[in-house]
Amino acid sequence: MEGVRLMNYSARFEIWRAFDGIMRLSGAVLVALCLGTLAACGGSVESQEEARLAILETVDDDIRPSFRENTYRANITLSKTNLLSMLPELDEYPIVEGPRDSQSVESVEIFTSSEKAGSGRDGFYVELARAFNDSNVRLPDGRRAAVRIRRIASGLGAQFILSGRYVPDAFSPSNSLWGDLLTADGIELEPIDDMTAPNTAGVIVKKSRLDEITSDGALDIGKLLTVVTNGEFSMGYTNPYQSSTGLNFLLTVLEAFAEGDEAAMLSPDVASAFEAFQAGVPFVAQTTLQMRDAAQGSGVLDAMVMERQSWANVTGMSDYAFVPFGVRHDSPLYATREADAAERDVLARFAAFVEEQGNVTERFGFGLDPDYAPAYAIEDGSIIARAQGLWKEKKSGGRPIAAVFVADVSGSMEGLRLKNLQKALIESSDLISAGNAIGLVTYSDSVNVDLDIRPFDVQQKSLFMGAVERLSAGGRTATNDAVLVAQRLLYRFLETNPDHKPVLFVLSDGERNQGRSFDDVESTLEWSGIPVHTIAYEISSEAAEELKSLSRLAEGAYVESSSESASYRIGNLLNAEM
């Protein structure tokens, strides 16, 4: 039976070649001759159709992948894995400032959002924590008060607390929405200070299009929703499961569609309107940097979201303007159930110390919009998590996804890396909705189609997991050849399923050392317009550059991961994209 299956796929490959040869001869002879290989005619591609023809011919006539498609069906469980069960190791988010507890020091750990726990202009909390720790503040029992700053994104910090995997003494997210979300789920939080780093979120819009979404200088959310829904304006925002600004924007949109009626924010009418709105959103980014590249590089975005503090520290975007929206991002400070009375005393003293340093805030880009008032308020915090769920269901704007996973099985993946990749793909497959279609391509010296693209029903999921379980490593790394083969699969699938949105996920631990170079494929992949999301395992900075470049060609995401945290990194990406 296996031999029959392989023969069928070899025959189908020859049919592909014959069909494409006929199509090229009828109306595209000149283009086909010019694009016999991607390097022909200088490797230049000038249209989406030329890109498609170049990929078809290069894959069918030159790369010639094998079709050893998996027929083994793995056992699947009916219980669902969720993102909270895949959280990465906390050690990946180290303490950036502060001493440990000791007999003479009461040190309180704070989960602190990235924009104030980094370095340089993003180091507001770090600098103030260092100053506080050096100021010799004493508690009534004589111990020195100190804080320990752990840099972690607001959404990920909330996930750690929700799961119970790790609960710090305190939490300072970018905005109060995360506190409301946790409290609604029964997590005990005590507000210590509502504002430790005054900030706002905003829409960054091209000045030439400012009037289309504003009235009297302020964001007119009704105008924004209309031009995006009508396809006249490209708006980008960040993943609301991870990003404070993305979550704020999601709730702003839902609240506007509900016309200020909180009880209607998740109604069928609002859900339908949101789905239509999403159809006008080119993509939801994993990071602000990804959005920035899309706006500045390809110019695909007319506007995107960003915090005021980040905007104050951006260069090279003088042709954009900042327009605040939604709730404020004032970095509230909460004590968790882990904080005892003495630790809450330390937190109160630290908050008071921060307030006394008001003259420092503007140096870091905070406190620049003191008069901005919140545009809405959420009374029922349970709406926030349900809004995230609505977003996951409707984010593709009514279009199912057709995705191909492109997995590196070269020699460097042998051992623990491959084992963790297999675990990650199997666990994260639970996050793929059944309405989407999935395929699998693997590569080393050469490229193989392990699983053709089909709807991700129970049978396809079983075959996908079976293919992943049987992966083996060896050989060199022909990354770009594999990407072309995966795009070839997508083109064939889209011929009969044009309603699907195509996307690739490339998973690799090393630099390409076989097959086509990035220069060979750059213009072709860029013109194809198919996003390539890349996940890099324990990779050197030199090897990472090509994967970063691949992802930037069509607004894909680039994610770095240790092999141990691969389940979460892949799961988080799939949660946003699938």
Coordinates of C-alpha atoms in Angstrom, one line a residue:
M1 CA 0.0 0.0 0.0
E2 CA 2.9 2.4 0.8
G3 CA 4.4 1.8 -2.6
V4 CA 1.1 2.5 -4.3
R5 CA 0.8 5.7 -2.3
L6 CA 4.3 6.9 -3.3
M7 CA 3.7 6.1 -6.9
N8 CA 0.5 8.1 -6.9
Y9 CA 2.4 11.2 -5.6
S10 CA 5.2 10.8 -8.1
A11 CA 2.6 10.6 -10.8
R12 CA 0.9 13.7 -9.5
F13 CA 4.2 15.5 -9.5
E14 CA 4.6 14.7 -13.2
I15 CA 1.1 15.9 -13.9
W16 CA 2.0 19.2 -12.2
R17 CA 4.9 19.7 -14.5
A18 CA 3.0 18.8 -17.6
F19 CA 0.0 21.1 -16.8
D20 CA 2.3 24.0 -15.9
G21 CA 4.2 23.5 -19.1
I22 CA 1.0 23.8 -21.1
M23 CA 0.0 26.9 -19.2
R24 CA 3.3 28.6 -19.7
L25 CA 3.3 27.9 -23.5
S26 CA -0.2 29.4 -23.8
G27 CA 0.4 33.1 -23.0
A28 CA 3.5 33.1 -20.7
V29 CA 6.3 31.7 -22.9
L30 CA 8.5 34.7 -22.6
V31 CA 8.2 35.0 -18.9
A32 CA 8.7 31.3 -18.5
L33 CA 11.9 31.3 -20.6
C34 CA 13.2 34.2 -18.6
L35 CA 12.5 32.6 -15.3
G36 CA 13.9 29.1 -16.0
T37 CA 15.7 29.5 -12.7
L38 CA 15.4 32.2 -10.1
A39 CA 18.8 33.5 -11.1
A40 CA 17.9 33.8 -14.8
C41 CA 17.6 37.4 -16.2
G42 CA 19.4 38.7 -13.1
G43 CA 16.9 37.0 -10.8
S44 CA 14.5 40.0 -11.0
V45 CA 10.8 39.4 -10.6
E46 CA 8.4 42.4 -11.1
S47 CA 4.9 41.1 -10.4
Q48 CA 3.0 38.5 -8.4
E49 CA 2.3 36.5 -11.5
E50 CA 6.0 36.4 -12.4
A51 CA 6.7 35.2 -8.9
R52 CA 4.2 32.4 -9.1
L53 CA 5.6 31.2 -12.5
A54 CA 9.1 31.4 -11.2
I55 CA 8.2 29.3 -8.1
L56 CA 6.3 26.7 -10.2
E57 CA 9.1 26.2 -12.7
T58 CA 11.9 26.2 -10.2
V59 CA 10.2 23.7 -7.9
D60 CA 9.0 21.4 -10.7
D61 CA 12.0 21.5 -13.0
D62 CA 15.0 22.1 -10.7
I63 CA 14.3 21.4 -7.0
R64 CA 12.1 18.3 -7.8
P65 CA 11.1 17.5 -4.2
S66 CA 10.3 14.0 -3.1
F67 CA 6.7 13.0 -2.1
R68 CA 7.2 10.4 0.6
E69 CA 4.0 11.4 2.3
N70 CA 3.3 10.0 5.7
T71 CA 0.6 7.3 6.0
Y72 CA 1.1 6.5 9.7
R73 CA -1.8 7.8 11.9
A74 CA -0.8 8.7 15.4
N75 CA -3.2 8.4 18.3
I76 CA -4.8 11.7 19.2
T77 CA -6.4 12.7 22.5
L78 CA -9.7 14.4 22.8
S79 CA -8.5 16.7 25.7
K80 CA -7.2 20.0 24.4
T81 CA -3.8 21.5 25.3
N82 CA -4.0 25.3 26.0
L83 CA -1.3 28.0 25.9
L84 CA -1.1 28.2 29.6
S85 CA 0.2 24.6 29.8
M86 CA 3.1 25.5 27.4
L87 CA 4.6 28.4 29.2
P88 CA 8.4 28.8 28.8
E89 CA 10.9 28.5 31.6
L90 CA 10.9 31.6 33.8
D91 CA 14.7 31.7 33.7
E92 CA 14.3 33.1 30.1
Y93 CA 13.1 36.3 31.8
P94 CA 15.8 37.0 34.3
I95 CA 15.9 39.5 37.2
V96 CA 17.5 42.6 35.8
E97 CA 17.8 44.5 39.1
G98 CA 17.6 43.9 42.8
P99 CA 19.1 41.7 45.6
R100 CA 17.7 38.5 46.9
D101 CA 15.9 38.3 50.3
S102 CA 18.2 37.9 53.3
Q103 CA 18.1 38.3 57.0
S104 CA 18.8 42.0 56.5
V105 CA 17.0 42.7 53.3
E106 CA 13.2 42.4 52.5
S107 CA 13.3 42.2 48.7
V108 CA 10.1 42.1 46.7
E109 CA 9.9 40.7 43.2
I110 CA 7.9 42.6 40.6
F111 CA 6.9 41.3 37.1
T112 CA 7.5 44.5 35.1
S113 CA 6.4 45.2 31.5
S114 CA 9.1 45.5 28.9
E115 CA 8.9 49.2 28.1
K116 CA 10.1 50.1 31.6
A117 CA 12.3 47.2 32.5
G118 CA 14.8 47.2 29.6
S119 CA 17.9 49.3 29.1
G120 CA 18.5 52.9 28.1
R121 CA 15.3 54.8 27.4
D122 CA 13.3 51.6 28.3
G123 CA 14.9 51.3 31.7
F124 CA 12.7 53.6 33.8
Y125 CA 11.9 50.9 36.5
V126 CA 15.4 49.6 36.4
E127 CA 17.0 53.0 37.2
L128 CA 14.4 53.8 39.9
A129 CA 14.7 50.4 41.5
R130 CA 18.4 50.8 41.6
A131 CA 18.1 54.2 43.2
F132 CA 15.5 52.9 45.7
N133 CA 17.6 50.0 46.6
D134 CA 20.6 52.3 47.2
S135 CA 18.6 54.7 49.3
N136 CA 18.7 52.6 52.5
V137 CA 14.9 52.7 53.2
R138 CA 14.4 50.8 56.5
L139 CA 11.3 48.9 57.6
P140 CA 10.1 49.0 61.2
D141 CA 12.0 45.8 62.0
G142 CA 15.2 47.3 60.7
R143 CA 15.6 45.4 57.5
R144 CA 16.4 47.3 54.3
A145 CA 13.6 47.6 51.7
A146 CA 14.4 46.5 48.2
V147 CA 12.7 45.5 44.9
R148 CA 13.7 43.0 42.3
I149 CA 12.7 43.7 38.7
R150 CA 11.9 40.8 36.4
R151 CA 11.3 42.0 32.8
I152 CA 8.4 40.2 31.2
A153 CA 5.7 41.2 28.8
S154 CA 2.4 42.1 30.4
G155 CA 0.4 39.3 28.6
L156 CA 3.0 36.6 29.4
G157 CA 3.2 37.8 33.0
A158 CA -0.6 37.5 33.3
Q159 CA -0.4 34.0 31.8
F160 CA 2.1 32.9 34.4
I161 CA -0.1 34.2 37.2
L162 CA -3.3 32.8 35.7
S163 CA -1.7 29.3 35.4
G164 CA -0.3 29.4 38.9
R165 CA 3.0 28.2 37.4
Y166 CA 4.7 31.1 39.1
V167 CA 3.2 34.0 41.0
P168 CA 5.6 36.9 41.9
D169 CA 5.1 39.2 44.9
A170 CA 3.9 42.1 42.6
F171 CA 2.8 42.8 39.0
S172 CA 3.2 46.0 37.1
P173 CA 1.7 45.6 33.6
S174 CA 1.4 48.4 31.1
N175 CA -2.3 49.0 31.7
S176 CA -5.0 48.1 34.1
L177 CA -6.8 45.7 31.7
W178 CA -4.5 42.8 32.8
G179 CA -5.4 43.5 36.4
D180 CA -9.1 43.5 35.5
L181 CA -8.6 40.2 33.6
L182 CA -6.8 38.5 36.5
T183 CA -9.3 39.7 39.1
A184 CA -12.3 38.5 37.0
D185 CA -10.6 35.0 37.0
G186 CA -10.5 35.0 40.8
I187 CA -6.9 36.1 41.2
E188 CA -6.3 38.2 44.3
L189 CA -4.7 41.5 43.5
E190 CA -4.3 44.6 45.8
P191 CA -3.8 47.9 44.0
I192 CA -0.7 49.6 45.4
D193 CA -0.7 52.5 43.0
D194 CA -2.8 53.3 39.9
M195 CA 0.0 55.1 38.1
T196 CA 3.7 54.6 38.3
A197 CA 4.7 55.5 34.8
P198 CA 2.1 57.7 33.1
N199 CA 1.6 56.7 29.5
T200 CA -0.9 56.3 26.7
A201 CA -1.5 54.1 23.7
G202 CA -2.0 55.5 20.3
V203 CA -2.5 55.0 16.6
I204 CA 0.6 55.9 14.6
V205 CA -0.8 57.2 11.3
K206 CA 0.7 58.6 8.1
K207 CA 0.3 62.4 8.3
S208 CA -1.1 62.4 4.7
R209 CA -4.0 60.3 5.9
L210 CA -4.5 61.8 9.4
D211 CA -7.8 63.5 8.5
E212 CA -9.4 60.2 7.4
I213 CA -9.4 58.8 11.0
T214 CA -9.6 62.0 13.2
S215 CA -12.0 64.8 14.0
D216 CA -10.7 68.0 15.7
G217 CA -7.3 66.4 16.2
A218 CA -8.7 63.4 18.2
L219 CA -9.1 59.8 17.0
D220 CA -12.6 59.3 15.5
I221 CA -13.0 55.6 16.0
G222 CA -16.2 55.6 13.9
K223 CA -14.3 56.9 10.9
L224 CA -11.4 54.5 11.5
L225 CA -13.7 51.5 11.6
T226 CA -15.5 52.6 8.4
V227 CA -12.4 53.1 6.2
V228 CA -10.8 49.9 7.4
T229 CA -13.9 47.8 7.0
N230 CA -14.4 49.3 3.5
G231 CA -10.8 48.3 2.5
E232 CA -9.7 51.9 2.0
F233 CA -7.2 52.0 4.9
S234 CA -4.7 49.4 6.1
M235 CA -4.5 49.2 9.9
G236 CA -2.1 47.0 11.9
Y237 CA -2.1 46.1 15.6
T238 CA -0.5 43.6 17.9
N239 CA -1.6 40.3 19.4
P240 CA -4.1 41.0 22.2
Y241 CA -3.1 37.9 24.1
Q242 CA 0.4 39.3 24.5
S243 CA 0.4 43.0 23.9
S244 CA -1.2 45.6 26.2
T245 CA -1.6 48.0 23.2
G246 CA -3.2 45.2 21.1
L247 CA -5.6 44.3 23.9
N248 CA -6.5 48.0 24.4
F249 CA -7.1 48.4 20.6
L250 CA -9.3 45.2 20.5
L251 CA -11.5 46.4 23.3
T252 CA -11.7 49.9 21.8
V253 CA -13.0 48.5 18.5
L254 CA -15.5 46.2 20.2
E255 CA -16.7 49.0 22.5
A256 CA -17.2 51.3 19.5
F257 CA -19.1 48.6 17.5
A258 CA -21.3 48.2 20.6
E259 CA -21.9 52.0 20.7
G260 CA -20.7 52.1 24.3
D261 CA -23.0 49.3 25.6
E262 CA -20.6 47.0 27.5
A263 CA -23.3 44.3 27.5
A264 CA -23.3 44.2 23.7
M265 CA -19.6 44.1 23.2
L266 CA -19.7 40.3 22.5
S267 CA -23.1 40.1 20.8
P268 CA -23.5 38.4 17.4
D269 CA -24.0 41.8 15.7
V270 CA -20.7 43.1 17.1
A271 CA -18.9 39.9 16.3
S272 CA -20.1 40.1 12.7
A273 CA -19.0 43.7 12.4
F274 CA -15.6 42.9 14.0
E275 CA -15.1 40.0 11.5
A276 CA -15.8 42.5 8.6
F277 CA -13.3 44.9 10.2
Q278 CA -10.7 42.2 10.4
A279 CA -11.0 41.5 6.7
G280 CA -9.5 44.9 6.2
V281 CA -6.5 44.3 8.5
P282 CA -3.5 42.9 6.6
F283 CA -2.1 41.2 9.6
V284 CA -1.9 41.2 13.4
A285 CA 1.8 41.6 14.4
Q286 CA 3.6 39.7 17.1
T287 CA 5.7 42.7 18.0
T288 CA 5.7 46.5 17.4
L289 CA 9.0 46.1 15.5
Q290 CA 7.3 43.8 13.0
M291 CA 4.6 46.5 12.4
R292 CA 7.2 49.2 12.1
D293 CA 9.0 47.2 9.4
A294 CA 5.7 46.8 7.6
A295 CA 5.0 50.5 7.7
Q296 CA 8.4 51.7 6.8
G297 CA 9.6 48.9 4.5
S298 CA 6.8 47.6 2.3
G299 CA 4.5 50.5 3.1
V300 CA 1.6 48.0 3.5
L301 CA 0.3 49.8 6.6
D302 CA -1.3 53.3 6.7
A303 CA -1.4 53.1 10.5
M304 CA -0.5 50.9 13.5
V305 CA -0.6 51.0 17.2
M306 CA 2.2 52.0 19.6
E307 CA 2.6 53.3 23.1
R308 CA 3.5 57.0 23.5
Q309 CA 6.7 56.2 25.4
S310 CA 7.8 54.0 22.5
W311 CA 6.8 56.6 20.0
A312 CA 8.9 59.2 21.8
N313 CA 11.9 57.0 21.4
V314 CA 11.4 56.1 17.7
T315 CA 13.5 57.6 14.9
G316 CA 12.9 57.7 11.2
M317 CA 9.1 58.1 11.3
S318 CA 8.7 61.9 11.0
D319 CA 6.0 61.4 8.4
Y320 CA 3.7 59.8 11.0
A321 CA 1.6 61.3 13.8
F322 CA 0.6 59.9 17.2
V323 CA -3.1 59.9 18.1
P324 CA -4.0 58.5 21.5
F325 CA -6.9 56.0 22.0
G326 CA -8.5 53.7 24.6
V327 CA -7.6 53.4 28.2
R328 CA -4.4 54.9 29.6
H329 CA -1.2 52.9 30.0
D330 CA -0.1 54.1 33.4
S331 CA 1.7 51.0 34.7
P332 CA -0.4 50.3 37.8
L333 CA 1.3 48.4 40.6
Y334 CA -0.4 45.4 42.2
A335 CA 0.5 43.2 45.2
T336 CA -0.3 39.5 44.6
R337 CA -1.3 36.8 47.2
E338 CA 2.4 36.0 47.6
A339 CA 3.1 39.4 49.2
D340 CA 2.9 39.4 53.0
A341 CA 2.4 42.6 55.1
A342 CA 6.1 43.5 55.1
E343 CA 6.4 43.1 51.3
R344 CA 3.3 45.2 50.8
D345 CA 5.0 47.9 52.9
V346 CA 8.0 47.7 50.6
L347 CA 5.8 48.1 47.6
A348 CA 4.0 51.1 49.0
R349 CA 7.4 52.7 49.8
F350 CA 8.7 52.0 46.3
A351 CA 5.5 53.5 44.7
A352 CA 6.0 56.7 46.9
F353 CA 9.6 56.8 45.9
V354 CA 8.7 56.6 42.2
E355 CA 6.1 59.4 42.5
E356 CA 8.8 61.6 44.1
Q357 CA 10.9 61.2 41.0
G358 CA 8.4 62.9 38.7
N359 CA 11.2 65.0 37.0
V360 CA 12.7 61.7 35.7
T361 CA 9.7 60.4 33.8
E362 CA 9.9 62.6 30.7
R363 CA 13.5 61.6 30.2
F364 CA 12.3 58.1 29.6
G365 CA 9.4 59.2 27.4
F366 CA 6.6 58.9 30.1
G367 CA 4.2 61.6 31.2
L368 CA 3.8 63.2 27.8
D369 CA 0.0 63.1 27.6
P370 CA -1.1 64.2 31.1
D371 CA -4.5 65.5 30.0
Y372 CA -5.6 62.5 28.0
A373 CA -8.8 60.9 29.6
P374 CA -9.7 57.2 29.0
A375 CA -12.1 56.7 26.1
Y376 CA -13.9 53.8 27.8
A377 CA -13.9 51.7 31.0
I378 CA -14.6 48.0 31.5
E379 CA -16.8 47.3 34.5
D380 CA -17.1 43.5 34.0
G381 CA -13.5 42.2 33.7
S382 CA -14.7 38.8 32.4
I383 CA -15.4 40.5 29.1
I384 CA -11.6 40.9 28.5
A385 CA -10.8 37.2 28.3
R386 CA -14.0 36.6 26.2
A387 CA -13.0 39.4 23.9
Q388 CA -9.6 37.6 23.3
G389 CA -11.6 34.5 22.5
L390 CA -13.8 36.4 20.0
W391 CA -10.6 37.8 18.4
K392 CA -9.1 34.3 18.0
E393 CA -12.3 33.1 16.3
K394 CA -12.8 36.1 14.0
K395 CA -9.3 37.5 13.5
S396 CA -8.9 36.0 9.9
G397 CA -11.9 38.1 8.7
G398 CA -13.9 35.1 7.8
R399 CA -11.1 33.5 5.7
P400 CA -9.8 30.1 6.7
I401 CA -6.0 29.6 6.8
A402 CA -4.0 27.3 4.5
A403 CA -0.6 26.8 6.2
V404 CA 2.5 24.7 5.5
F405 CA 4.9 23.9 8.3
V406 CA 8.5 23.8 6.9
A407 CA 10.7 21.9 9.4
D408 CA 14.5 21.7 9.4
V409 CA 15.6 18.1 9.9
S410 CA 19.3 18.7 9.0
G411 CA 22.1 17.1 11.1
S412 CA 22.3 19.9 13.6
M413 CA 18.7 19.1 14.7
E414 CA 19.6 15.6 15.8
G415 CA 18.9 14.7 19.5
L416 CA 17.2 17.0 22.0
R417 CA 16.4 19.8 19.5
L418 CA 14.5 17.4 17.2
K419 CA 12.7 15.8 20.2
N420 CA 11.6 19.2 21.5
L421 CA 10.5 20.3 18.0
Q422 CA 8.4 17.2 17.7
K423 CA 6.9 17.8 21.2
A424 CA 6.2 21.5 20.2
L425 CA 4.5 20.7 17.0
I426 CA 2.3 18.0 18.5
E427 CA 1.3 20.1 21.5
S428 CA 0.7 23.3 19.6
S429 CA -1.4 21.5 17.0
D430 CA -4.3 21.7 19.5
L431 CA -4.4 25.4 18.9
I432 CA -5.2 25.0 15.1
S433 CA -8.8 25.4 14.3
A434 CA -10.4 22.5 12.4
G435 CA -11.6 24.9 9.7
N436 CA -8.0 25.6 8.6
A437 CA -5.9 23.5 6.2
I438 CA -2.4 22.2 7.1
G439 CA 0.5 20.6 5.3
L440 CA 4.1 19.6 6.3
V441 CA 7.4 19.9 4.4
T442 CA 10.7 18.8 5.8
Y443 CA 14.2 19.5 4.5
S444 CA 17.9 18.8 4.9
D445 CA 20.0 18.3 1.7
S446 CA 16.8 17.9 -0.2
V447 CA 13.1 18.6 0.3
N448 CA 10.3 16.2 1.0
V449 CA 6.5 16.7 1.1
D450 CA 5.6 14.8 4.3
L451 CA 1.9 15.8 4.2
D452 CA -0.1 17.5 1.5
I453 CA -2.4 20.4 2.4
R454 CA -5.8 19.3 3.6
P455 CA -8.5 20.5 6.1
F456 CA -7.2 19.9 9.6
D457 CA -9.9 17.5 10.6
V458 CA -9.3 14.5 13.0
Q459 CA -7.8 12.4 10.1
Q460 CA -5.4 15.1 9.0
K461 CA -4.4 15.9 12.6
S462 CA -3.7 12.2 13.1
L463 CA -1.6 12.1 10.0
F464 CA 0.2 15.3 10.9
M465 CA 1.1 14.0 14.3
G466 CA 2.2 10.7 12.8
A467 CA 4.5 12.5 10.4
V468 CA 6.0 14.6 13.2
E469 CA 6.6 11.6 15.4
R470 CA 8.6 9.9 12.6
L471 CA 10.9 12.8 11.8
S472 CA 14.6 12.0 11.7
A473 CA 17.6 14.3 11.3
G474 CA 20.7 14.3 9.0
G475 CA 22.3 16.2 6.2
R476 CA 22.7 19.9 5.3
T477 CA 20.3 22.8 5.3
A478 CA 18.4 23.8 2.1
T479 CA 16.0 26.3 3.8
N480 CA 15.1 28.4 0.8
D481 CA 14.5 25.4 -1.5
A482 CA 12.0 24.1 1.1
V483 CA 10.2 27.5 1.3
L484 CA 9.8 27.5 -2.5
V485 CA 8.3 23.9 -2.3
A486 CA 5.9 24.9 0.4
Q487 CA 4.8 27.9 -1.6
R488 CA 4.3 25.6 -4.6
L489 CA 2.0 23.4 -2.5
L490 CA 0.0 26.5 -1.4
Y491 CA -0.4 27.7 -5.0
R492 CA -1.8 24.3 -6.0
F493 CA -4.2 24.2 -3.0
L494 CA -5.4 27.8 -3.7
E495 CA -6.4 26.8 -7.2
T496 CA -9.4 24.9 -5.8
N497 CA -9.6 26.8 -2.4
P498 CA -9.2 30.5 -3.3
D499 CA -11.0 31.6 -0.1
H500 CA -8.1 30.5 2.1
K501 CA -5.4 32.8 3.3
P502 CA -1.9 31.3 2.7
V503 CA 0.9 31.3 5.2
L504 CA 4.2 29.5 6.0
F505 CA 5.9 28.6 9.3
V506 CA 9.6 27.8 9.0
L507 CA 11.3 26.1 11.9
S508 CA 15.1 26.0 11.8
D509 CA 18.2 26.0 14.0
G510 CA 20.9 26.8 11.5
E511 CA 22.2 28.8 8.6
R512 CA 21.3 27.7 5.1
N513 CA 24.3 25.8 3.6
Q514 CA 22.6 24.0 0.7
G515 CA 20.4 25.1 -2.2
R516 CA 19.4 28.6 -3.2
S517 CA 20.7 31.6 -1.5
F518 CA 18.5 34.4 -0.1
D519 CA 19.6 36.6 -2.9
D520 CA 18.3 34.0 -5.4
V521 CA 14.8 34.0 -3.9
E522 CA 14.4 37.4 -2.4
S523 CA 12.4 39.2 -5.0
T524 CA 10.4 36.2 -5.9
L525 CA 9.2 35.6 -2.3
E526 CA 8.6 39.3 -1.7
W527 CA 6.4 39.5 -4.8
S528 CA 4.6 36.3 -3.9
G529 CA 3.1 38.1 -0.9
I530 CA 2.8 35.0 1.2
P531 CA 3.9 35.6 4.8
V532 CA 6.7 33.5 6.1
H533 CA 6.8 33.2 9.9
T534 CA 10.2 32.0 11.1
I535 CA 11.0 30.3 14.4
A536 CA 14.7 30.2 15.2
Y537 CA 16.1 27.6 17.7
E538 CA 19.2 28.5 19.7
I539 CA 20.6 30.1 16.6
S540 CA 23.7 32.3 16.1
S541 CA 23.2 36.0 15.3
E542 CA 24.7 35.4 11.8
A543 CA 22.4 32.5 11.0
A544 CA 19.4 34.4 12.4
E545 CA 19.8 37.2 9.8
E546 CA 18.6 35.1 6.9
L547 CA 15.5 33.9 8.8
K548 CA 14.8 37.5 9.9
S549 CA 15.1 38.6 6.3
L550 CA 12.7 35.9 5.1
S551 CA 10.1 36.9 7.6
R552 CA 10.3 40.6 6.6
L553 CA 9.6 40.0 2.9
A554 CA 5.8 39.7 3.4
E555 CA 5.0 40.9 6.9
G556 CA 5.9 37.6 8.7
A557 CA 7.0 37.3 12.3
Y558 CA 10.5 36.3 13.4
V559 CA 10.6 34.5 16.8
E560 CA 13.7 33.2 18.7
S561 CA 13.3 30.2 21.0
S562 CA 15.3 27.9 23.1
S563 CA 14.5 24.3 22.2
E564 CA 12.9 23.9 25.7
S565 CA 10.4 26.8 25.1
A566 CA 9.5 25.8 21.5
S567 CA 6.0 24.6 22.5
Y568 CA 5.1 28.0 23.9
R569 CA 6.8 30.0 21.1
I570 CA 5.1 28.0 18.3
G571 CA 1.8 27.8 20.3
N572 CA 1.7 31.5 20.8
L573 CA 2.3 32.2 17.1
L574 CA -0.4 29.7 16.1
N575 CA -2.8 31.1 18.6
A576 CA -2.4 34.5 16.8
E577 CA -2.3 33.2 13.3
M578 CA -4.5 30.0 13.2

